[in-house]
PDB file of C-alpha atoms in Angstrom:
ATOM      1  CA  GLU A 175      -0.063  -0.375  -0.127  1.00 96.00           C
ATOM      2  CA  VAL A 176       1.635   3.137  -1.026  1.00 97.00           C
ATOM      3  CA  GLN A 177       1.370   5.361   2.502  1.00 98.00           C
ATOM      4  CA  LEU A 178       3.212   8.019   4.935  1.00 98.00           C
ATOM      5  CA  VAL A 179       3.099   7.285   8.787  1.00 98.00           C
ATOM      6  CA  GLU A 180       4.985   9.749  10.713  1.00 98.00           C
ATOM      7  CA  SER A 181       6.063   8.907  14.252  1.00 98.00           C
ATOM      8  CA  GLY A 182       7.655  10.398  16.794  1.00 98.00           C
ATOM      9  CA  GLY A 183       5.443  13.685  18.039  1.00 98.00           C
ATOM     10  CA  GLY A 184       4.981  14.235  21.833  1.00 98.00           C
ATOM     11  CA  LEU A 185       4.928  17.328  24.886  1.00 98.00           C
ATOM     12  CA  VAL A 186       8.860  19.233  24.738  1.00 98.00           C
ATOM     13  CA  GLN A 187       9.536  21.525  26.808  1.00 98.00           C
ATOM     14  CA  PRO A 188      10.208  25.129  25.273  1.00 98.00           C
ATOM     15  CA  GLY A 189      13.918  24.948  24.114  1.00 98.00           C
ATOM     16  CA  GLY A 190      13.583  21.275  24.005  1.00 98.00           C
ATOM     17  CA  SER A 191      13.856  19.453  20.573  1.00 98.00           C
ATOM     18  CA  LEU A 192      12.376  16.715  18.965  1.00 98.00           C
ATOM     19  CA  ARG A 193      12.943  14.002  16.188  1.00 98.00           C
ATOM     20  CA  LEU A 194       9.756  13.419  13.668  1.00 98.00           C
ATOM     21  CA  SER A 195      10.019  10.659  11.369  1.00 98.00           C
ATOM     22  CA  CYS A 196       8.747   9.648   8.331  1.00 98.00           C
ATOM     23  CA  ALA A 197       7.837   6.455   7.358  1.00 98.00           C
ATOM     24  CA  ALA A 198       6.811   5.720   3.298  1.00 98.00           C
ATOM     25  CA  SER A 199       6.352   2.318   1.872  1.00 98.00           C
ATOM     26  CA  GLY A 200       4.939   0.896  -1.916  1.00 98.00           C
ATOM     27  CA  PHE A 201       6.589   3.682  -3.755  1.00 98.00           C
ATOM     28  CA  THR A 202      10.239   4.287  -4.953  1.00 98.00           C
ATOM     29  CA  PHE A 203      10.887   6.938  -1.717  1.00 98.00           C
ATOM     30  CA  SER A 204      13.812   8.533  -3.044  1.00 97.00           C
ATOM     31  CA  THR A 205      12.877   9.717  -6.242  1.00 97.00           C
ATOM     32  CA  TYR A 206      10.710  11.735  -5.015  1.00 97.00           C
ATOM     33  CA  ASP A 207      10.439  15.779  -3.400  1.00 97.00           C
ATOM     34  CA  MET A 208       9.493  15.393   0.660  1.00 98.00           C
ATOM     35  CA  HIS A 209       7.603  17.707   2.394  1.00 98.00           C
ATOM     36  CA  TRP A 210       7.111  18.658   6.689  1.00 98.00           C
ATOM     37  CA  VAL A 211       3.140  21.028   6.875  1.00 98.00           C
ATOM     38  CA  ARG A 212       2.117  21.275   9.844  1.00 98.00           C
ATOM     39  CA  GLN A 213      -0.878  22.553  11.367  1.00 98.00           C
ATOM     40  CA  ALA A 214      -1.872  23.873  14.502  1.00 98.00           C
ATOM     41  CA  THR A 215      -5.412  23.433  16.078  1.00 96.00           C
ATOM     42  CA  GLY A 216      -7.990  25.360  14.227  1.00 95.00           C
ATOM     43  CA  LYS A 217      -5.463  26.986  11.846  1.00 97.00           C
ATOM     44  CA  GLY A 218      -4.791  26.671   8.402  1.00 97.00           C
ATOM     45  CA  LEU A 219      -2.274  24.801   6.716  1.00 98.00           C
ATOM     46  CA  GLU A 220       1.978  25.632   6.608  1.00 98.00           C
ATOM     47  CA  TRP A 221       4.692  24.509   4.619  1.00 97.00           C
ATOM     48  CA  VAL A 222       7.480  24.077   6.995  1.00 97.00           C
ATOM     49  CA  SER A 223      10.138  22.103   4.821  1.00 98.00           C
ATOM     50  CA  THR A 224      11.362  20.524   1.764  1.00 97.00           C
ATOM     51  CA  ILE A 225      14.060  17.915   1.030  1.00 98.00           C
ATOM     52  CA  GLY A 226      14.810  17.354  -2.838  1.00 97.00           C
ATOM     53  CA  THR A 227      15.727  13.945  -4.724  1.00 96.00           C
ATOM     54  CA  SER A 228      19.811  15.058  -4.120  1.00 96.00           C
ATOM     55  CA  GLY A 229      19.254  16.181  -0.152  1.00 96.00           C
ATOM     56  CA  ASP A 230      18.178  20.299  -1.516  1.00 97.00           C
ATOM     57  CA  THR A 231      16.698  21.790   1.715  1.00 98.00           C
ATOM     58  CA  TYR A 232      15.027  24.684   1.852  1.00 97.00           C
ATOM     59  CA  TYR A 233      12.498  26.336   5.148  1.00 97.00           C
ATOM     60  CA  PRO A 234      10.480  29.150   5.728  1.00 96.00           C
ATOM     61  CA  GLY A 235      11.998  32.482   8.012  1.00 96.00           C
ATOM     62  CA  SER A 236       9.801  30.731  11.037  1.00 96.00           C
ATOM     63  CA  VAL A 237      11.638  27.444  11.814  1.00 98.00           C
ATOM     64  CA  LYS A 238      15.198  27.973   9.270  1.00 97.00           C
ATOM     65  CA  GLY A 239      18.338  27.709  11.536  1.00 97.00           C
ATOM     66  CA  ARG A 240      16.025  25.619  14.300  1.00 98.00           C
ATOM     67  CA  PHE A 241      14.447  22.559  11.782  1.00 98.00           C
ATOM     68  CA  THR A 242      16.402  20.431   9.829  1.00 98.00           C
ATOM     69  CA  ILE A 243      15.342  18.109   6.908  1.00 98.00           C
ATOM     70  CA  SER A 244      16.570  14.991   6.490  1.00 98.00           C
ATOM     71  CA  ARG A 245      16.157  11.416   4.763  1.00 98.00           C
ATOM     72  CA  GLU A 246      17.984   8.341   4.413  1.00 98.00           C
ATOM     73  CA  ASN A 247      16.613   6.624   1.321  1.00 98.00           C
ATOM     74  CA  ALA A 248      18.015   3.692   2.626  1.00 98.00           C
ATOM     75  CA  LYS A 249      15.530   2.768   4.934  1.00 98.00           C
ATOM     76  CA  ASN A 250      12.927   4.872   3.148  1.00 98.00           C
ATOM     77  CA  SER A 251      12.546   7.142   5.887  1.00 98.00           C
ATOM     78  CA  LEU A 252      12.289  11.161   6.410  1.00 98.00           C
ATOM     79  CA  TYR A 253      12.889  13.317   9.130  1.00 98.00           C
ATOM     80  CA  LEU A 254      12.439  16.683  10.909  1.00 98.00           C
ATOM     81  CA  HIS A 255      14.873  17.837  13.636  1.00 98.00           C
ATOM     82  CA  MET A 256      13.465  20.391  15.335  1.00 98.00           C
ATOM     83  CA  ASN A 257      15.346  22.401  18.268  1.00 98.00           C
ATOM     84  CA  SER A 258      15.296  25.664  20.475  1.00 98.00           C
ATOM     85  CA  LEU A 259      10.842  24.600  19.935  1.00 98.00           C
ATOM     86  CA  ARG A 260       8.608  27.504  20.711  1.00 98.00           C
ATOM     87  CA  ALA A 261       4.619  27.643  21.671  1.00 98.00           C
ATOM     88  CA  GLY A 262       4.163  28.532  18.195  1.00 97.00           C
ATOM     89  CA  ASP A 263       5.401  25.445  16.719  1.00 98.00           C
ATOM     90  CA  THR A 264       2.436  23.387  18.316  1.00 98.00           C
ATOM     91  CA  ALA A 265       0.728  22.185  15.583  1.00 98.00           C
ATOM     92  CA  VAL A 266       0.195  17.998  13.678  1.00 98.00           C
ATOM     93  CA  TYR A 267       3.181  17.831  11.655  1.00 98.00           C
ATOM     94  CA  TYR A 268       2.966  16.294   8.272  1.00 98.00           C
ATOM     95  CA  CYS A 269       5.072  14.773   5.642  1.00 98.00           C
ATOM     96  CA  ALA A 270       4.008  14.394   1.757  1.00 98.00           C
ATOM     97  CA  ARG A 271       5.514  13.715  -1.475  1.00 98.00           C
ATOM     98  CA  VAL A 272       5.392  15.889  -4.303  1.00 97.00           C
ATOM     99  CA  SER A 273       4.462  15.066  -7.931  1.00 96.00           C
ATOM    100  CA  TYR A 274       3.805  16.527 -11.273  1.00 93.00           C
ATOM    101  CA  TYR A 275       2.158  16.919 -13.982  1.00 89.00           C
ATOM    102  CA  ASP A 276       3.875  17.779 -17.112  1.00 89.00           C
ATOM    103  CA  SER A 277       2.299  19.494 -19.387  1.00 87.00           C
ATOM    104  CA  SER A 278       4.349  19.843 -22.664  1.00 88.00           C
ATOM    105  CA  GLY A 279       7.044  21.017 -20.635  1.00 87.00           C
ATOM    106  CA  TYR A 280       5.222  23.340 -18.358  1.00 87.00           C
ATOM    107  CA  TYR A 281       5.865  21.138 -14.061  1.00 91.00           C
ATOM    108  CA  TYR A 282       3.049  21.585 -12.701  1.00 93.00           C
ATOM    109  CA  TRP A 283       3.958  20.554  -8.579  1.00 95.00           C
ATOM    110  CA  TYR A 284       0.873  19.704  -6.060  1.00 97.00           C
ATOM    111  CA  PHE A 285       0.970  17.507  -2.573  1.00 97.00           C
ATOM    112  CA  ASP A 286      -0.855  14.038  -3.733  1.00 97.00           C
ATOM    113  CA  LEU A 287       0.462  11.772  -0.744  1.00 98.00           C
ATOM    114  CA  TRP A 288      -0.438  12.438   3.378  1.00 98.00           C
ATOM    115  CA  GLY A 289       0.736  11.234   5.832  1.00 98.00           C
ATOM    116  CA  ARG A 290      -1.863  11.173   9.285  1.00 98.00           C
ATOM    117  CA  GLY A 291       0.273  13.902  10.952  1.00 98.00           C
ATOM    118  CA  THR A 292       2.122  13.842  14.152  1.00 98.00           C
ATOM    119  CA  LEU A 293       0.814  15.923  17.287  1.00 98.00           C
ATOM    120  CA  VAL A 294       4.158  18.294  18.973  1.00 98.00           C
ATOM    121  CA  THR A 295       2.667  19.826  21.707  1.00 98.00           C
ATOM    122  CA  VAL A 296       5.395  22.245  22.435  1.00 98.00           C
ATOM    123  CA  SER A 297       4.658  23.586  26.744  1.00 97.00           C
ATOM    124  CA  SER A 298       5.998  23.678  30.086  1.00 96.00           C
TER     125      SER A 298
ATOM    126  CA  ASP B 225       6.653  35.918  -1.502  1.00 94.00           C
ATOM    127  CA  ILE B 226       3.157  34.650  -3.237  1.00 96.00           C
ATOM    128  CA  GLN B 227       0.145  35.755  -0.759  1.00 97.00           C
ATOM    129  CA  MET B 228      -2.953  33.592  -1.547  1.00 98.00           C
ATOM    130  CA  THR B 229      -6.375  34.677   0.346  1.00 98.00           C
ATOM    131  CA  GLN B 230      -9.919  32.451  -0.637  1.00 98.00           C
ATOM    132  CA  SER B 231     -13.702  33.696  -0.533  1.00 98.00           C
ATOM    133  CA  PRO B 232     -15.520  32.853   1.606  1.00 98.00           C
ATOM    134  CA  SER B 233     -13.860  32.003   5.216  1.00 98.00           C
ATOM    135  CA  SER B 234     -16.822  29.691   5.539  1.00 98.00           C
ATOM    136  CA  LEU B 235     -19.975  28.508   3.949  1.00 97.00           C
ATOM    137  CA  SER B 236     -23.731  26.613   4.770  1.00 97.00           C
ATOM    138  CA  ALA B 237     -25.119  24.873   2.377  1.00 96.00           C
ATOM    139  CA  SER B 238     -26.974  21.676   2.209  1.00 96.00           C
ATOM    140  CA  VAL B 239     -26.976  18.302   0.360  1.00 96.00           C
ATOM    141  CA  GLY B 240     -27.105  19.228  -3.179  1.00 96.00           C
ATOM    142  CA  ASP B 241     -27.035  22.355  -3.107  1.00 97.00           C
ATOM    143  CA  ARG B 242     -23.375  23.943  -6.042  1.00 98.00           C
ATOM    144  CA  VAL B 243     -20.850  25.262  -4.160  1.00 98.00           C
ATOM    145  CA  THR B 244     -18.663  27.859  -4.864  1.00 98.00           C
ATOM    146  CA  ILE B 245     -15.537  28.725  -3.223  1.00 98.00           C
ATOM    147  CA  THR B 246     -12.585  31.596  -4.704  1.00 98.00           C
ATOM    148  CA  CYS B 247      -8.877  31.398  -4.304  1.00 98.00           C
ATOM    149  CA  ARG B 248      -6.955  34.973  -5.325  1.00 98.00           C
ATOM    150  CA  ALA B 249      -3.113  35.074  -6.154  1.00 98.00           C
ATOM    151  CA  SER B 250      -1.299  37.669  -5.399  1.00 98.00           C
ATOM    152  CA  GLN B 251       0.354  38.121  -8.385  1.00 97.00           C
ATOM    153  CA  SER B 252      -0.393  35.881 -11.636  1.00 97.00           C
ATOM    154  CA  ILE B 253       0.246  32.051 -11.245  1.00 97.00           C
ATOM    155  CA  SER B 254      -0.556  31.284 -14.449  1.00 96.00           C
ATOM    156  CA  ARG B 255      -2.529  28.061 -13.833  1.00 96.00           C
ATOM    157  CA  TYR B 256      -0.476  26.273 -10.776  1.00 97.00           C
ATOM    158  CA  LEU B 257      -3.314  26.721  -8.804  1.00 98.00           C
ATOM    159  CA  ASN B 258      -3.961  23.302  -6.369  1.00 98.00           C
ATOM    160  CA  TRP B 259      -7.125  22.596  -4.007  1.00 98.00           C
ATOM    161  CA  TYR B 260      -6.882  20.155  -1.349  1.00 98.00           C
ATOM    162  CA  GLN B 261     -10.204  18.900   0.683  1.00 98.00           C
ATOM    163  CA  GLN B 262     -10.135  18.661   4.499  1.00 98.00           C
ATOM    164  CA  ARG B 263     -12.114  16.265   6.852  1.00 97.00           C
ATOM    165  CA  PRO B 264     -11.844  17.180  10.915  1.00 94.00           C
ATOM    166  CA  GLY B 265      -9.044  15.198  12.718  1.00 94.00           C
ATOM    167  CA  LYS B 266      -7.818  14.305   8.919  1.00 97.00           C
ATOM    168  CA  ALA B 267      -5.221  14.985   6.931  1.00 98.00           C
ATOM    169  CA  PRO B 268      -5.523  17.281   3.168  1.00 98.00           C
ATOM    170  CA  LYS B 269      -6.110  15.807   0.762  1.00 98.00           C
ATOM    171  CA  LEU B 270      -5.808  16.551  -2.983  1.00 98.00           C
ATOM    172  CA  LEU B 271      -8.413  17.814  -5.268  1.00 98.00           C
ATOM    173  CA  ILE B 272      -7.341  19.512  -8.556  1.00 98.00           C
ATOM    174  CA  TYR B 273      -4.121  19.932 -10.067  1.00 97.00           C
ATOM    175  CA  ALA B 274      -2.916  22.933 -12.874  1.00 97.00           C
ATOM    176  CA  ALA B 275      -6.286  24.772 -11.970  1.00 97.00           C
ATOM    177  CA  SER B 276      -8.483  21.882 -13.651  1.00 97.00           C
ATOM    178  CA  SER B 277      -6.751  19.146 -13.642  1.00 97.00           C
ATOM    179  CA  LEU B 278      -8.890  16.201 -11.015  1.00 98.00           C
ATOM    180  CA  GLN B 279      -6.883  14.462  -9.335  1.00 97.00           C
ATOM    181  CA  SER B 280      -6.888  10.103  -9.635  1.00 96.00           C
ATOM    182  CA  GLY B 281     -10.143   8.986  -7.893  1.00 97.00           C
ATOM    183  CA  VAL B 282     -12.432  12.484  -6.866  1.00 98.00           C
ATOM    184  CA  PRO B 283     -15.269  12.987  -7.974  1.00 98.00           C
ATOM    185  CA  SER B 284     -16.597  14.510 -10.862  1.00 98.00           C
ATOM    186  CA  ARG B 285     -19.030  16.218  -9.110  1.00 98.00           C
ATOM    187  CA  PHE B 286     -15.460  18.556  -7.585  1.00 98.00           C
ATOM    188  CA  SER B 287     -13.945  20.965 -10.354  1.00 98.00           C
ATOM    189  CA  GLY B 288     -11.384  23.139 -10.893  1.00 98.00           C
ATOM    190  CA  SER B 289     -10.828  27.113 -13.614  1.00 98.00           C
ATOM    191  CA  GLY B 290      -9.850  30.229 -13.714  1.00 98.00           C
ATOM    192  CA  SER B 291      -5.523  31.958 -14.511  1.00 98.00           C
ATOM    193  CA  GLY B 292      -4.058  34.025 -13.479  1.00 97.00           C
ATOM    194  CA  THR B 293      -4.624  35.549  -9.985  1.00 98.00           C
ATOM    195  CA  ASP B 294      -8.416  33.983  -9.818  1.00 98.00           C
ATOM    196  CA  PHE B 295      -9.371  30.719  -9.209  1.00 98.00           C
ATOM    197  CA  THR B 296     -12.714  28.570  -8.450  1.00 98.00           C
ATOM    198  CA  LEU B 297     -13.533  25.675  -7.021  1.00 98.00           C
ATOM    199  CA  THR B 298     -17.268  24.194  -7.896  1.00 98.00           C
ATOM    200  CA  ILE B 299     -18.676  21.241  -6.830  1.00 98.00           C
ATOM    201  CA  SER B 300     -21.709  20.414  -8.651  1.00 97.00           C
ATOM    202  CA  SER B 301     -23.907  18.729  -5.783  1.00 97.00           C
ATOM    203  CA  LEU B 302     -22.785  18.903  -1.801  1.00 97.00           C
ATOM    204  CA  GLN B 303     -23.090  15.228  -0.455  1.00 96.00           C
ATOM    205  CA  PRO B 304     -22.345  14.802   2.866  1.00 94.00           C
ATOM    206  CA  GLU B 305     -19.258  13.357   2.119  1.00 95.00           C
ATOM    207  CA  ASP B 306     -17.846  17.373   1.222  1.00 96.00           C
ATOM    208  CA  PHE B 307     -18.840  19.077   4.167  1.00 93.00           C
ATOM    209  CA  ALA B 308     -14.876  20.092   5.441  1.00 97.00           C
ATOM    210  CA  THR B 309     -12.153  22.720   4.434  1.00 98.00           C
ATOM    211  CA  TYR B 310     -11.164  23.866   1.498  1.00 98.00           C
ATOM    212  CA  TYR B 311      -7.146  24.941   0.765  1.00 98.00           C
ATOM    213  CA  CYS B 312      -5.658  26.363  -2.356  1.00 98.00           C
ATOM    214  CA  GLN B 313      -2.616  26.346  -2.895  1.00 98.00           C
ATOM    215  CA  GLN B 314       0.449  27.870  -5.414  1.00 97.00           C
ATOM    216  CA  SER B 315       3.301  25.799  -6.940  1.00 96.00           C
ATOM    217  CA  TYR B 316       4.217  29.286  -8.965  1.00 95.00           C
ATOM    218  CA  SER B 317       6.859  30.218  -6.886  1.00 89.00           C
ATOM    219  CA  THR B 318       8.498  27.846  -4.658  1.00 89.00           C
ATOM    220  CA  PRO B 319       9.758  28.157  -2.209  1.00 91.00           C
ATOM    221  CA  PRO B 320       7.405  28.976  -0.198  1.00 93.00           C
ATOM    222  CA  TRP B 321       4.549  26.433  -0.804  1.00 95.00           C
ATOM    223  CA  THR B 322       1.770  28.682   0.596  1.00 97.00           C
ATOM    224  CA  PHE B 323      -1.550  28.341   1.463  1.00 98.00           C
ATOM    225  CA  GLY B 324      -4.708  30.532   1.314  1.00 98.00           C
ATOM    226  CA  PRO B 325      -6.723  29.953   4.449  1.00 98.00           C
ATOM    227  CA  GLY B 326      -9.165  27.343   3.877  1.00 98.00           C
ATOM    228  CA  THR B 327     -12.985  27.728   2.913  1.00 98.00           C
ATOM    229  CA  LYS B 328     -15.159  25.798   5.847  1.00 98.00           C
ATOM    230  CA  VAL B 329     -18.006  24.161   4.691  1.00 98.00           C
ATOM    231  CA  GLU B 330     -20.624  23.527   6.690  1.00 96.00           C
ATOM    232  CA  ILE B 331     -24.478  22.225   6.643  1.00 87.00           C
ATOM    233  CA  LYS B 332     -26.778  24.351   6.235  1.00 87.00           C
TER     234      LYS B 332
END
């Protein structure tokens, strides 16, 4: 079955660290760019990080320097290392796969596979 | 960064109604626009990509249109399972990958 399964969430104190994992199955993980997206309770979706097939990484300003995305293709796994956590980082964290539609050389990218998410709570 | 807005932020509708949700980008994004559905407590699900292409397995009552800065998601006949929050997302200029704030479709 094609799926993504996140783990590693939990309660952490402000300033603490946590590592999230995302296990991929049913597809060739190494050939896809992967993302983390988060959602605070009752709020919208916020992109958190991207890792390309070549290991290139991208972050928004809100997490840059604190979060690190990585992947281990041999284990079909995606990770998110989170340091210096703040209350504002409290959210459900989803991993997501990116696919694309090729229309005459124009590539339309979209998130076509999502995990169920893992809850991270930052609180004292 | 490209900003995305949606309207309305919420709406109430009955089963069988035709529902239209609008998404606007802060600059032209051609047709680089995706739509997602999120049911309560569930992960987002891709409905439409490239503004109007229906994702495999998604019912044909869902359709998307638009280009440039203005886009719409239409549900031709609302079903009970369609009560959810809908998000648009631009993929024209990334990173960042930006989502709209969402439109919640509730039961009237």
